Coordinates of C-alpha atoms in Angstrom, one line a residue:
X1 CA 6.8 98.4 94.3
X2 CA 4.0 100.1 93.0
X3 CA 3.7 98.3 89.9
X4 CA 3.5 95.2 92.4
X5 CA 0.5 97.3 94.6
X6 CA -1.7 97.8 91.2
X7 CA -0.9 94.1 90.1
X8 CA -2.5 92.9 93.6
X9 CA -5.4 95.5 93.6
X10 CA -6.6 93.9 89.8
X11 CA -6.2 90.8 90.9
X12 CA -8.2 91.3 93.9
X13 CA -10.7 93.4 91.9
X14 CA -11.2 90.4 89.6
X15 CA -11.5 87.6 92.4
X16 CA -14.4 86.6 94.3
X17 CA -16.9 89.2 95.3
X18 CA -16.3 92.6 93.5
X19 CA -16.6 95.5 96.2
X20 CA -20.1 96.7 94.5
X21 CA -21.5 93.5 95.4
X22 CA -19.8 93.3 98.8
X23 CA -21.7 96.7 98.9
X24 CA -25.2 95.4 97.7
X25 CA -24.8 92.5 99.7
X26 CA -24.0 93.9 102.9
X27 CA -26.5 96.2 102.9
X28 CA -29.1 93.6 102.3
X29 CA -27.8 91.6 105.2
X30 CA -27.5 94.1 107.5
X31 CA -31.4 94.7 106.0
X32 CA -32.4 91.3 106.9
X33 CA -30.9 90.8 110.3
X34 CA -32.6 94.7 111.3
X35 CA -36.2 93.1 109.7
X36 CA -36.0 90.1 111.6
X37 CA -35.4 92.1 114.9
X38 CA -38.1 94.6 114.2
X39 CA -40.3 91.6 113.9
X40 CA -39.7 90.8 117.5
X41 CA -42.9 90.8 120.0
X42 CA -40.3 92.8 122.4
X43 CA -39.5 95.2 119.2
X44 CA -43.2 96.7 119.5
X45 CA -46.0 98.1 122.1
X46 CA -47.8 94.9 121.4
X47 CA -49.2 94.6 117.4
X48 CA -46.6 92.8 115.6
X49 CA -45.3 94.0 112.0
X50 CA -45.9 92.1 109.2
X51 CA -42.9 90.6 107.6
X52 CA -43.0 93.4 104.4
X53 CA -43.7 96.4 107.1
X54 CA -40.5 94.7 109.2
X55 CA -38.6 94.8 105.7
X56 CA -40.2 98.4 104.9
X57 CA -38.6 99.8 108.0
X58 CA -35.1 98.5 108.6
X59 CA -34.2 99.1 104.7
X60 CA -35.9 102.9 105.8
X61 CA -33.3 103.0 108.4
X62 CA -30.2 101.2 107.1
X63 CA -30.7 103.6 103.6
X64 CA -30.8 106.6 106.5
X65 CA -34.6 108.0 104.7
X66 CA -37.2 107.6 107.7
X67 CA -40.3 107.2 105.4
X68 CA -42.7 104.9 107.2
X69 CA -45.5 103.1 107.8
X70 CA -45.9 103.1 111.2
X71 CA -45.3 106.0 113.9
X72 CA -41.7 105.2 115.4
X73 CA -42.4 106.8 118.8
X74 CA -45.5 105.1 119.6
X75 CA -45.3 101.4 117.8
X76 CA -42.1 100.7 118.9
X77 CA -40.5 99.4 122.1
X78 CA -37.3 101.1 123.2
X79 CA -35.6 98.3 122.1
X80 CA -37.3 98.3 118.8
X81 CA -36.5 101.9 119.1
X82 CA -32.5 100.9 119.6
X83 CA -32.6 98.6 116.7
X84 CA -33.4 101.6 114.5
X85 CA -31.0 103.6 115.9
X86 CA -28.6 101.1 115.6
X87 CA -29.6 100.8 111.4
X88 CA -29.5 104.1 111.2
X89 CA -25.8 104.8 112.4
X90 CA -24.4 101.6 110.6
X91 CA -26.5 102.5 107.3
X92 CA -25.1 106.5 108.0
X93 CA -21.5 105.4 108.3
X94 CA -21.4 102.7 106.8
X95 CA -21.0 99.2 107.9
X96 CA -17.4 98.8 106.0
X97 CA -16.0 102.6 107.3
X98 CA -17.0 101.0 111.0
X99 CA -15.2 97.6 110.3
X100 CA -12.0 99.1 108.8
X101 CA -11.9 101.5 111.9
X102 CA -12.3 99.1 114.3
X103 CA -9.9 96.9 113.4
X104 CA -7.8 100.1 113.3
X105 CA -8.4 101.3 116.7
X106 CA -7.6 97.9 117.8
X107 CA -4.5 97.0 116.3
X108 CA -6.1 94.4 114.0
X109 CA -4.2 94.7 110.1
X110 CA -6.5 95.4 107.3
X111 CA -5.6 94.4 103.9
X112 CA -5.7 95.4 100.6
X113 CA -9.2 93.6 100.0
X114 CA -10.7 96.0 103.2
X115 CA -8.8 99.0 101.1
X116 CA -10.1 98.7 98.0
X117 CA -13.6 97.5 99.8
X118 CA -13.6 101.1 101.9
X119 CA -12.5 102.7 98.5
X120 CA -16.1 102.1 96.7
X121 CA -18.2 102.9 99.8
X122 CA -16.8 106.4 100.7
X123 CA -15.9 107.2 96.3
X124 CA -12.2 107.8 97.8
X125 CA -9.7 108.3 94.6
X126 CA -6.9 106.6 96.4
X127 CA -6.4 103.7 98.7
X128 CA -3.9 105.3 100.5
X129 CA -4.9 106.8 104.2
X130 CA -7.8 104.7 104.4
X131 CA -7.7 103.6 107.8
X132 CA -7.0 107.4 108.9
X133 CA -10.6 108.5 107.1
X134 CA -12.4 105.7 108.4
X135 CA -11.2 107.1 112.2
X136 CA -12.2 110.1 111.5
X137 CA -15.2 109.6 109.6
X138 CA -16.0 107.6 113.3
X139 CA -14.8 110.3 115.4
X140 CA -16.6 112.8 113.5
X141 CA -19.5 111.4 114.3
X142 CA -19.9 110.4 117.5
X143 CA -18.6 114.0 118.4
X144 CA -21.1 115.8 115.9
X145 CA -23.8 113.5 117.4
X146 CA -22.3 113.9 120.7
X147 CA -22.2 117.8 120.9
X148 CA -25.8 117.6 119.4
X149 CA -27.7 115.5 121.7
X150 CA -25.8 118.3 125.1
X151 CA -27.5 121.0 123.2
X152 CA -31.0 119.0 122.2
X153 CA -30.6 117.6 126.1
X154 CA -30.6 120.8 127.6
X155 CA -33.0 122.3 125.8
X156 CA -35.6 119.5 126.3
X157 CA -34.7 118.8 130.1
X158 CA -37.1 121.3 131.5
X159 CA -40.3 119.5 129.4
X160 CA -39.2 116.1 128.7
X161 CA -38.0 115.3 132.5
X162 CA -33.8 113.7 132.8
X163 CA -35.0 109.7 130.8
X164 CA -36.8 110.9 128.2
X165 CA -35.3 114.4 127.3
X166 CA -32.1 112.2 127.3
X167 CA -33.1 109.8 125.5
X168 CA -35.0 112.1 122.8
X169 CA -31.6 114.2 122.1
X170 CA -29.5 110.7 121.6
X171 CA -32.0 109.3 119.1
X172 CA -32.7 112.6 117.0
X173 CA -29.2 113.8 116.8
X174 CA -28.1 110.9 115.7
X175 CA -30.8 110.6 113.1
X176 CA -30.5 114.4 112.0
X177 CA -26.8 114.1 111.3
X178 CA -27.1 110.5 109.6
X179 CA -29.7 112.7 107.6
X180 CA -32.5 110.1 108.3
X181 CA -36.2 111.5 109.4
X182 CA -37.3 109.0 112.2
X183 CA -38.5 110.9 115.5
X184 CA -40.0 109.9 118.6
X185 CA -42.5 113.0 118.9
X186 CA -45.6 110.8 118.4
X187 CA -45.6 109.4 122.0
X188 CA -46.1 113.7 123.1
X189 CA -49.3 113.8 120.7
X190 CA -47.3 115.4 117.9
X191 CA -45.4 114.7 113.9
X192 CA -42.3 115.6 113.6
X193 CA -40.8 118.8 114.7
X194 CA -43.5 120.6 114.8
X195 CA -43.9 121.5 118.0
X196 CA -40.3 123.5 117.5
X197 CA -41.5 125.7 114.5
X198 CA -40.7 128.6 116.4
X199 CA -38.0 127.9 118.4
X200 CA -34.5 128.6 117.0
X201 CA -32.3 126.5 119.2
X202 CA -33.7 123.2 117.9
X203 CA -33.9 124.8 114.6
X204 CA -30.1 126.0 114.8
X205 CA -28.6 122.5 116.0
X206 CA -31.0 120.0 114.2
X207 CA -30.3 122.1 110.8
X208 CA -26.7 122.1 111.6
X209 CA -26.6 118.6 112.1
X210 CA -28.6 117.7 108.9
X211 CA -26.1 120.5 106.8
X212 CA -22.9 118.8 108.3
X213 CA -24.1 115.2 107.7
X214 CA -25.0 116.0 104.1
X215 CA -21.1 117.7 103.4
X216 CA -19.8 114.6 103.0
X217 CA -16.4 113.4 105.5
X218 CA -13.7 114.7 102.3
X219 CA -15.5 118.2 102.4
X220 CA -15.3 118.2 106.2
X221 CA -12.0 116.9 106.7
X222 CA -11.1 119.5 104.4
X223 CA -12.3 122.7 106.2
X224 CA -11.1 120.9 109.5
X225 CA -7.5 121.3 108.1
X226 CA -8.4 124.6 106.0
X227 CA -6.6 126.6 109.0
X228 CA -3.4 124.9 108.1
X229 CA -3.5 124.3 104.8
X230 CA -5.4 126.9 103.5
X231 CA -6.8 125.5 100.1
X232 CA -9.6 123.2 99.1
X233 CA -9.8 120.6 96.3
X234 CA -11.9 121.5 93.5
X235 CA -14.5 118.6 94.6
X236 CA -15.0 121.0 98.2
X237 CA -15.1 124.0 96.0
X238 CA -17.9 123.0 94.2
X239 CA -19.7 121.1 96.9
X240 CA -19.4 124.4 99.3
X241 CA -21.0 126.9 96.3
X242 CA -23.4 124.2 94.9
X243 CA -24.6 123.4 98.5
X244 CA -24.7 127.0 99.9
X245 CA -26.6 128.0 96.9
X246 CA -29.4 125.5 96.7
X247 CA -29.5 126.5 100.6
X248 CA -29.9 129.9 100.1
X249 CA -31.6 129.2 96.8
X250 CA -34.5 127.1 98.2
X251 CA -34.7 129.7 101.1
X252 CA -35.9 132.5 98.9
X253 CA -38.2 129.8 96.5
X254 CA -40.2 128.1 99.6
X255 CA -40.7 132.0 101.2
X256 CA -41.8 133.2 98.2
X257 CA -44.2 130.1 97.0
X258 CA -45.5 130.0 100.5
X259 CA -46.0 133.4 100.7
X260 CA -50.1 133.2 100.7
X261 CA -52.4 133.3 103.9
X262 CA -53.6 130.4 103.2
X263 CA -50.6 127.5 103.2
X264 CA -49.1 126.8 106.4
X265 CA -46.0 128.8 106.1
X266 CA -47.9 132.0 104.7
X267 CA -49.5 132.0 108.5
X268 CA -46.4 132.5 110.1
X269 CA -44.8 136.0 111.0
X270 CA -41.8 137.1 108.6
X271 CA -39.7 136.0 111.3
X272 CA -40.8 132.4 111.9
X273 CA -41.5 131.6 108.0
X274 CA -38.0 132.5 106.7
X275 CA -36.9 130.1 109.4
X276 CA -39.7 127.8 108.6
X277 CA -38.2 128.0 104.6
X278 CA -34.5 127.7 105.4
X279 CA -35.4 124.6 107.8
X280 CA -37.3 123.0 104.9
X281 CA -34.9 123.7 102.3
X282 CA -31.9 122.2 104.0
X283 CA -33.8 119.1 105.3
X284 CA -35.2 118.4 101.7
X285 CA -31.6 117.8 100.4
X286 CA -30.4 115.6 103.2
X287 CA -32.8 114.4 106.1
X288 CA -36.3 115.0 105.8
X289 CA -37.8 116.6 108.9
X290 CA -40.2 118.8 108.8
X291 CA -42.0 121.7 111.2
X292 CA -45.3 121.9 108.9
X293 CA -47.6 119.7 106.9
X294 CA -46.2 119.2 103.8
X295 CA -49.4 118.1 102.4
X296 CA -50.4 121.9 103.0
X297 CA -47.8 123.5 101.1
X298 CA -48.5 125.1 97.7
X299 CA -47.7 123.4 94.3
X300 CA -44.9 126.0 93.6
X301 CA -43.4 124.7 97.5
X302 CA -44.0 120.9 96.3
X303 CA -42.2 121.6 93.2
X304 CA -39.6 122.9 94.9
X305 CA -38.6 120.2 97.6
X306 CA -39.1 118.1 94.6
X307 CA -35.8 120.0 92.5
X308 CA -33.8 119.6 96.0
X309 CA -34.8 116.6 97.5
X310 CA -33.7 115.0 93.6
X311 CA -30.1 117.2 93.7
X312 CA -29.7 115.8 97.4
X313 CA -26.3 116.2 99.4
X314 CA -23.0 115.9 98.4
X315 CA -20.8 112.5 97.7
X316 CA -19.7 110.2 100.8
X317 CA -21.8 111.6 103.4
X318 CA -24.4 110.5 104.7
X319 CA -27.5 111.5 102.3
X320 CA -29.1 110.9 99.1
X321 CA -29.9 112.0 95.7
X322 CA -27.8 112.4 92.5
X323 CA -25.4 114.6 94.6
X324 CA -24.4 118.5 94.9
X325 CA -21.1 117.5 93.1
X326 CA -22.5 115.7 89.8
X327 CA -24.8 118.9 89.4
X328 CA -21.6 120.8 90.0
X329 CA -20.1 119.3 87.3
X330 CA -22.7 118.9 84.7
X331 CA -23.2 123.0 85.3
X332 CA -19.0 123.4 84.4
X333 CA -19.6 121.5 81.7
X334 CA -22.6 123.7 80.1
X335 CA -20.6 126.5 81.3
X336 CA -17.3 125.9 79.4
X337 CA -19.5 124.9 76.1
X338 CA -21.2 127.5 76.4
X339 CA -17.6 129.4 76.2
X340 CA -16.7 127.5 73.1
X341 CA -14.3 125.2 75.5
X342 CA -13.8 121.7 74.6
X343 CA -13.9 120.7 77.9
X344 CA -15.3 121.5 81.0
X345 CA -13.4 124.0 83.5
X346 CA -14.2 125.0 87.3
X347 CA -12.0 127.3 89.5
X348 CA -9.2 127.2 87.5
X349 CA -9.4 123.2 87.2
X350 CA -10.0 120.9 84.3
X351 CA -13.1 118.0 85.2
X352 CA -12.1 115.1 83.1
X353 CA -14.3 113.7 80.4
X354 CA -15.3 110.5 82.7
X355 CA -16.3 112.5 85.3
X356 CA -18.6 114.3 82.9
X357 CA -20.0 111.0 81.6
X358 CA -20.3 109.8 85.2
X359 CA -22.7 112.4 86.3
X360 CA -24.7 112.2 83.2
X361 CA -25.1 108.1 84.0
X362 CA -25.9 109.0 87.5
X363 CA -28.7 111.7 86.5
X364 CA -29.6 109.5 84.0
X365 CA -30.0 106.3 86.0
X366 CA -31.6 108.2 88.9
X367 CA -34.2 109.9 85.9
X368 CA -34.8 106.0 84.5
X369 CA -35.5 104.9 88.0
X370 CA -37.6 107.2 89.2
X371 CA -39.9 107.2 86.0
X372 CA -40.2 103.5 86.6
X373 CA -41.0 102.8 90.2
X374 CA -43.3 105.7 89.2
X375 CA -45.2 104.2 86.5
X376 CA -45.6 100.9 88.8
X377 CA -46.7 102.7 91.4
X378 CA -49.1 104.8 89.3
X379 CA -50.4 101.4 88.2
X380 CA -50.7 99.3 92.1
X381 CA -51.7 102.0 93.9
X382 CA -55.2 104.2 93.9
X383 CA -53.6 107.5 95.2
X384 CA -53.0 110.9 93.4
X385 CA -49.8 110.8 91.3
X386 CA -48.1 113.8 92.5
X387 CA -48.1 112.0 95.8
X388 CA -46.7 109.2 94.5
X389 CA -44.0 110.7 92.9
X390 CA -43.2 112.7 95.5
X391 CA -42.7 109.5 97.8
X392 CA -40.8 107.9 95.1
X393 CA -37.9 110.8 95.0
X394 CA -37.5 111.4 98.4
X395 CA -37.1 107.5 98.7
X396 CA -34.7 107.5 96.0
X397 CA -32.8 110.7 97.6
X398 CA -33.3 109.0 100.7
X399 CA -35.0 112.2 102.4
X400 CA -38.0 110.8 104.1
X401 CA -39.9 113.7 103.2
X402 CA -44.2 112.3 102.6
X403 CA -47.0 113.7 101.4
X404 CA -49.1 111.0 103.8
X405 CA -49.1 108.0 100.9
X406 CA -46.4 105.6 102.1
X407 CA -48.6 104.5 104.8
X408 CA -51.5 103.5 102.6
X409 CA -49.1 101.8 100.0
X410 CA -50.2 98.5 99.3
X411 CA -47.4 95.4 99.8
X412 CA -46.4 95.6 96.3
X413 CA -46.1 99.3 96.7
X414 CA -44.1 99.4 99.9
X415 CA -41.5 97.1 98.1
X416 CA -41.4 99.2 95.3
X417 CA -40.5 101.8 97.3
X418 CA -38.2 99.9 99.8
X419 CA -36.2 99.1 96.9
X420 CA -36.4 102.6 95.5
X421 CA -34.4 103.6 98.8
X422 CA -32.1 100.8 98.4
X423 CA -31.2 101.8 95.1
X424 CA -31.3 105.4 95.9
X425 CA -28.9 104.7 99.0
X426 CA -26.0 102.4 96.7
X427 CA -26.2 104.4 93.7
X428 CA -27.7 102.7 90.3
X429 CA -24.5 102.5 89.1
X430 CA -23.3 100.4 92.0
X431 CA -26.2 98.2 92.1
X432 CA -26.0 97.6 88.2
X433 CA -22.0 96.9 88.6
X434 CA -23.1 94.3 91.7
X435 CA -25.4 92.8 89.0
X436 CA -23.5 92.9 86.0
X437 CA -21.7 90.0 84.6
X438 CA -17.4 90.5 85.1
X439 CA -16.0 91.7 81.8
X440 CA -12.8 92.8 81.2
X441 CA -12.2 95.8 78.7
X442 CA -11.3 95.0 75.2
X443 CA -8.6 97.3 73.5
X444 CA -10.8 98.0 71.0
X445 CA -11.7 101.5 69.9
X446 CA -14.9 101.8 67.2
X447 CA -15.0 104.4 64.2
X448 CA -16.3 107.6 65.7
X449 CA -19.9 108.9 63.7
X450 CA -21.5 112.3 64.9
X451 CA -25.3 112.1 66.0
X452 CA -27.8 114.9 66.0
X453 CA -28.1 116.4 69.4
X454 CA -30.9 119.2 70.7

C-alpha cells in the first residue's frame, strides 16, 4: 500500500506541472487578475494607475509586503481598497491552503495532486493530514483576524465613528496578521501608525497580530495542542528561541541606537521609546508598520532593521525573509563544529546534513539576489544607495518597511523591485525549481577532493 502511495506521488511529481511551477504560476495569475482590477476607473478616487503601478501593487499585496507607490487610503476606492484586501488574504494564506480547504469544508475529494500541491506551499514533511492543516490554517485566521479587528473596533469607535472604525479594524487586522504593511491612515492626514505611538492597546493587538502571523501555522498548531501533549518538535523549539531572541534582541539594539535626542525615538519618554523599539523590532521581521519616520532613525537603527528585516519570520507563515528556522540551523551547525561534532545537534536532536545545505542555498540565494537587484538598481535609479538597499531587502523579506524611495523608482526600478517581492515571497529555490529543466537524479556519486575553506 505504501509502496503503491510513493509510486503515485513520483509519478505525479514527474507529470505535467511540477508543484513549484503550479506555485510560480499561480501567484503570477492571481498577480495579473489583482493588476487588472486595480486598473479599474472604479478601483481609484479618479487618476488611473498606470499598468506597471497596477502590477507594482497587487504583486505588493499578493507577496503580503505593502511597499508602494501610491497612498492606499487616499488613491483608492473602497473597492480598490477590497481588491487589496482580498490579495492580501489569498497571498497570506495562500491560494492552494484556501482551495484544499474548501473543497474540504464542502465535501468535495482532493487528491493526491492537491496533496502533494499543498505539501510545497506550507514546506509540510508529510502529505498526510493535509486537509486538517489547511482547515486550521483557515480557521486560524479568520479567528486571529476576527478577534483583532473587536479589539481595533472598539478602540477606534469613539474617533473613527461605527463605518469607518469598522471598516479600519477589518482591513488592518487582516493586513497586520498576513504581516503586510498597507494602512488606510492617509485619508485622517497621517502615515502609518503613527498616530498610535503612544497608545499601547493598538500597540498590544497590532504587534500581537504581526508576532502570531510570522510563527508560522506548524509552530502554532503546536502550542495550541502543547496543553495536551506537552512537547514541541525541534522545528518549534528553535523557531520559539530564535524568534523570542531577535525580539528581545532587536528591542535592546533599536533603544540603545536611538538613544540620542536628536532621532525620533531618542524624543520619546523611556516609557514610549521601549515600546516604540519593541514595536519596530517585531514589525521589521514580519509586517512592516511603523509609528516613526524611518528615514529619521540613526545608521546604527538602519542597520539594525536591516539584520531582522533579512532573518524575517519563520517557515509557512505568512512573512518573509530567509526564515528564523534556517538561521536556527545554520547557528546548531557552527555550534556543534565548534564542539568538534561532525554534525550539527539542537535540543538533544540531530539536523540532517540536507537541512544544513538547504539553509545555506536559501541564505545564499537570498545574499545572490539581493546583491543583484541591488547593483541594477544602483545603476537605474539616481537615489542614495543605502536607500536602495534598504527597499530592496524589505521587498525580498517581504516587510514593506521604506526609507521614502519606492515611490520615486523609475518603471524599470519598480519591476525590479516587484520581482524582488515575488522572489522573496516563493523562495529562490522554488522559483529556480519552477524554472529549471526536469532531471531525474543519476546514481552516480563523484570522487570526493577537500577544498580550502576560511
Amino acid at each position: 500500500m505504501r509502496r503503491d502511495f510513493v509510486s503515485r506521488a513520483w509519478a505525479l511529481r514527474h507529470r505535467a506541472l511540477s508543484p513549484s511551477q503550479v506555485l510560480v504560476f499561480g501567484f503570477g495569475l492571481i498577480i495579473g487578475v489583482g493588476a487588472a482590477l486595480l486598473s479599474l476607473p472604479a478601483a481609484s478616487n479618479g487618476k488611473r494607475l498606470s499598468p506597471v503601478d497596477a502590477l507594482f501593487t497587487a504583486t505588493s499585496a499578493v507577496c503580503v509586503t505593502g511597499l508602494t507607490v501610491v497612498d492606499t487610503g487616499t488613491f483608492f476606492s473602497p473597492l480598490g481598497q477590497g481588491v487589496i484586501l482580498a490579495l492580501v488574504q489569498v497571498g497570506g494564506v495562500g491560494f492552494i491552503t484556501m482551495a484544499v480547504a474548501i473543497s474540504a469544508l464542502i465535501g468535495r475529494r482532493v487528491g493526491l495532486r492537491g496533496w502533494l500541491l499543498m505539501q510545497e506551499a506550507m514546506g509540510h514533511p508529510w502529505v498526510q493530514g493535509m486537509a486538517c492543516l489547511a482547515l486550521r490554517v483557515l480557521g486560524a485566521a479568520m479567528a486571529f483576524e476576527g478577534i483583532g479587528a473587536v479589539l481595533l473596533f472598539l478602540r477606534w469607535l469613539p474617533k473613527l465613528g461605527v463605518g469607518r472604525a469598522a471598516w479600519f479594524a477589518v482591513f488592518h487586522s487582516v493586513t497586520a496578521f498576513a504581516n503586510a504593511s498597507f494602512d488606510l491612515f492617509g485619508q485622517l492626514g497621517g502615515s502609518g501608525l503613527s498616530a498610535h505611538r503612544a497608545d499601547p492597546w493598538v500597540n498590544a493587538v497590532v504587534g500581537g497580530l504581526m508576532v502570531l502571523g510570522g510563527l508560522g501555522i506548524t509552530v502554532l498548531n503546536e502550542l495550541w495542542r502543547w496543553p495536551s501533549s506537552r512537547r514541541f518538535s525541534l522545528h518549534t523549539r528553535l523557531v520559539l528561541v530564535v524568534s523570542g531572541a531577535l525580539l528581545l534582541g532587536g528591542t535592546l539594539a533599536l533603544f540603545a541606537a536611538e538613544s540620542e535626542a536628536g532621532t525620533p525615538m531618542g524624543k520619546l519618554p523611556p516609557g514610549e521609546r521601549l515600546m516604540a523599539a519593541a514595536f519596530h523590532s517585531a514589525s521589521a521581521r514580519t509586517c512592516g508598520f511603523t509609528t516613526l519616520p524611518l528615514a529619521e532613525l540613526s545608521g546604527a537603527g538602519k542597520l539594525a532593521l536591516l539584520v531582522l528585516m533579512f532573518i524575517g519570520a519563520s517557515s509557512a507563515s505568512m512573512g518573509g525573509g530567509v526564515k528564523t528556522n534556517t538561521i536556527g540551523a545554520i547557528l546548531a551547525a557552527l555550534w556543534s563544529m565548534a564542539k568538534g561534532r561532525d554534525e550539527a545537534e539542537a535540543f538533544g536532536r540531530t539536523i540532517p546534513k540536507e537541512t544544513v545545505y538547504k539553509a545555506l542555498a536559501v541564505i545564499s540565494g537570498a545574499a545572490v539576489w539581493i546583491g543583484a537587484a541591488s547593483f541594477v538598481l544602483a545603476i537605474s535609479e539616481s537615489q542614495e544607495l543605502t536607500a536602495l538597499v534598504f527597499e530592496t531587502v524589505s521587498a525580498f523579506s517581504t516587510v514593506g518597511y521604506s526609507l521614502g524611495a519606492t515611490p520615486r523608482l523609475t518603471p524599470l526600478g519598480r519591476l525590479v523591485i516587484a520581482a524582488t517581492m515575488f522572489v522573496g515571497r516563493l523562495g529562490p529555490l522554488t522559483v529556480v525549481a519552477a524554472l529549471a529543466r526536469r532531471w531525474r537524479p543519476m546514481p552516480t556519486r563523484y570522487p570526493e577532493e577537500k577544498i580550502l575553506i576560511g
